[in-house]
């Protein structure tokens, strides 16, 4: 999703359906950087994440964001502000 946002390309709905399924499964293993980048991508694309994704994201973030750098925290806060 980050690459789509970087290129300013909106992914197709069919891609997002597959992406959400994979991301919700793998999010528990995400690093603080990956968590921050994912929210940044949603904000950059002006795409509100699905509630089910946010539930999984918050669960992973509760553990992982305590290890986040100042930049990762700032990027995450910016993303929430934009969403």
C-alpha atoms as a printed R data frame, in Angstrom:
   type eleno elety resid chain resno       x       y      z
1  ATOM     1    CA   UNK     A     1   0.000   0.000  0.000
2  ATOM     2    CA   UNK     A     2   2.938   2.292  0.738
3  ATOM     3    CA   UNK     A     3   4.104   2.039 -2.885
4  ATOM     4    CA   UNK     A     4   0.671   3.035 -4.199
5  ATOM     5    CA   UNK     A     5   0.677   6.057 -1.917
6  ATOM     6    CA   UNK     A     6   4.231   6.985 -2.889
7  ATOM     7    CA   UNK     A     7   3.240   6.856 -6.567
8  ATOM     8    CA   UNK     A     8  -0.062   8.624 -5.811
9  ATOM     9    CA   UNK     A     9  -2.025   5.784 -7.401
10 ATOM    10    CA   UNK     A    10  -5.318   4.617 -5.949
11 ATOM    11    CA   UNK     A    11  -5.395   0.801 -5.837
12 ATOM    12    CA   UNK     A    12  -8.410  -1.007 -7.238
13 ATOM    13    CA   UNK     A    13 -11.070  -2.221 -4.825
14 ATOM    14    CA   UNK     A    14 -10.289  -5.835 -5.770
15 ATOM    15    CA   UNK     A    15  -6.640  -5.297 -4.778
16 ATOM    16    CA   UNK     A    16  -7.665  -3.671 -1.501
17 ATOM    17    CA   UNK     A    17  -9.904  -6.628 -0.644
18 ATOM    18    CA   UNK     A    18  -6.944  -9.001 -1.015
19 ATOM    19    CA   UNK     A    19  -4.580  -6.568  0.727
20 ATOM    20    CA   UNK     A    20  -6.879  -6.177  3.739
21 ATOM    21    CA   UNK     A    21  -7.176  -9.935  4.096
22 ATOM    22    CA   UNK     A    22  -3.401 -10.396  4.068
23 ATOM    23    CA   UNK     A    23  -2.674  -7.342  6.210
24 ATOM    24    CA   UNK     A    24  -5.173  -8.276  8.905
25 ATOM    25    CA   UNK     A    25  -3.539 -11.709  9.127
26 ATOM    26    CA   UNK     A    26   0.048 -10.426  9.207
27 ATOM    27    CA   UNK     A    27  -0.391  -7.178 11.166
28 ATOM    28    CA   UNK     A    28   0.387  -8.895 14.474
29 ATOM    29    CA   UNK     A    29   3.977  -9.318 13.217
30 ATOM    30    CA   UNK     A    30   4.384  -5.730 12.002
31 ATOM    31    CA   UNK     A    31   7.179  -3.495 13.246
32 ATOM    32    CA   UNK     A    32   6.628   0.052 14.449
33 ATOM    33    CA   UNK     A    33   7.941   1.251 11.073
34 ATOM    34    CA   UNK     A    34   5.483  -0.934  9.177
35 ATOM    35    CA   UNK     A    35   2.597   0.227 11.351
36 ATOM    36    CA   UNK     A    36   3.512   3.875 10.812
37 ATOM    37    CA   UNK     A    37   4.024   3.398  7.064
38 ATOM    38    CA   UNK     A    38   0.678   1.689  6.672
39 ATOM    39    CA   UNK     A    39  -1.258   4.517  8.290
40 ATOM    40    CA   UNK     A    40   0.815   7.059  6.364
41 ATOM    41    CA   UNK     A    41  -0.214   5.334  3.124
42 ATOM    42    CA   UNK     A    42  -3.900   5.467  4.009
43 ATOM    43    CA   UNK     A    43  -3.630   9.157  4.864
44 ATOM    44    CA   UNK     A    44  -1.648   9.970  1.714
45 ATOM    45    CA   UNK     A    45  -4.264   8.184 -0.410
46 ATOM    46    CA   UNK     A    46  -7.063   9.925  1.564
47 ATOM    47    CA   UNK     A    47  -8.515   6.471  2.158
48 ATOM    48    CA   UNK     A    48 -10.151   5.674  5.485
49 ATOM    49    CA   UNK     A    49  -9.123   2.185  6.643
50 ATOM    50    CA   UNK     A    50 -11.809  -0.385  7.343
51 ATOM    51    CA   UNK     A    51 -12.842  -0.723 10.973
52 ATOM    52    CA   UNK     A    52 -11.731  -4.365 11.028
53 ATOM    53    CA   UNK     A    53  -8.263  -3.306  9.877
54 ATOM    54    CA   UNK     A    54  -8.055  -0.558 12.498
55 ATOM    55    CA   UNK     A    55  -8.980  -3.041 15.223
56 ATOM    56    CA   UNK     A    56  -6.053  -5.254 14.203
57 ATOM    57    CA   UNK     A    57  -3.763  -2.214 13.755
58 ATOM    58    CA   UNK     A    58  -4.531  -0.933 17.261
59 ATOM    59    CA   UNK     A    59  -3.893  -4.353 18.751
60 ATOM    60    CA   UNK     A    60  -0.474  -4.567 17.087
61 ATOM    61    CA   UNK     A    61   0.336  -0.937 17.904
62 ATOM    62    CA   UNK     A    62  -0.325  -1.420 21.622
63 ATOM    63    CA   UNK     A    63   2.701  -3.693 21.751
64 ATOM    64    CA   UNK     A    64   4.941  -2.409 19.000
65 ATOM    65    CA   UNK     A    65   4.632   1.383 19.141
66 ATOM    66    CA   UNK     A    66   6.405   1.475 22.498
67 ATOM    67    CA   UNK     A    67   9.537   0.741 20.433
68 ATOM    68    CA   UNK     A    68   8.803   3.446 17.854
69 ATOM    69    CA   UNK     A    69  11.215   6.238 17.053
70 ATOM    70    CA   UNK     A    70  10.198   9.873 17.298
71 ATOM    71    CA   UNK     A    71   9.847   9.967 13.487
72 ATOM    72    CA   UNK     A    72   7.601   6.892 13.452
73 ATOM    73    CA   UNK     A    73   5.400   8.394 16.154
74 ATOM    74    CA   UNK     A    74   5.238  11.707 14.297
75 ATOM    75    CA   UNK     A    75   4.284   9.965 11.054
76 ATOM    76    CA   UNK     A    76   1.575   8.022 12.855
77 ATOM    77    CA   UNK     A    77   0.149  11.145 14.477
78 ATOM    78    CA   UNK     A    78   0.220  12.986 11.129
79 ATOM    79    CA   UNK     A    79  -1.650  10.100  9.522
80 ATOM    80    CA   UNK     A    80  -4.357  10.124 12.196
81 ATOM    81    CA   UNK     A    81  -4.699  13.881 11.830
82 ATOM    82    CA   UNK     A    82  -5.164  13.534  8.060
83 ATOM    83    CA   UNK     A    83  -7.639  10.664  8.366
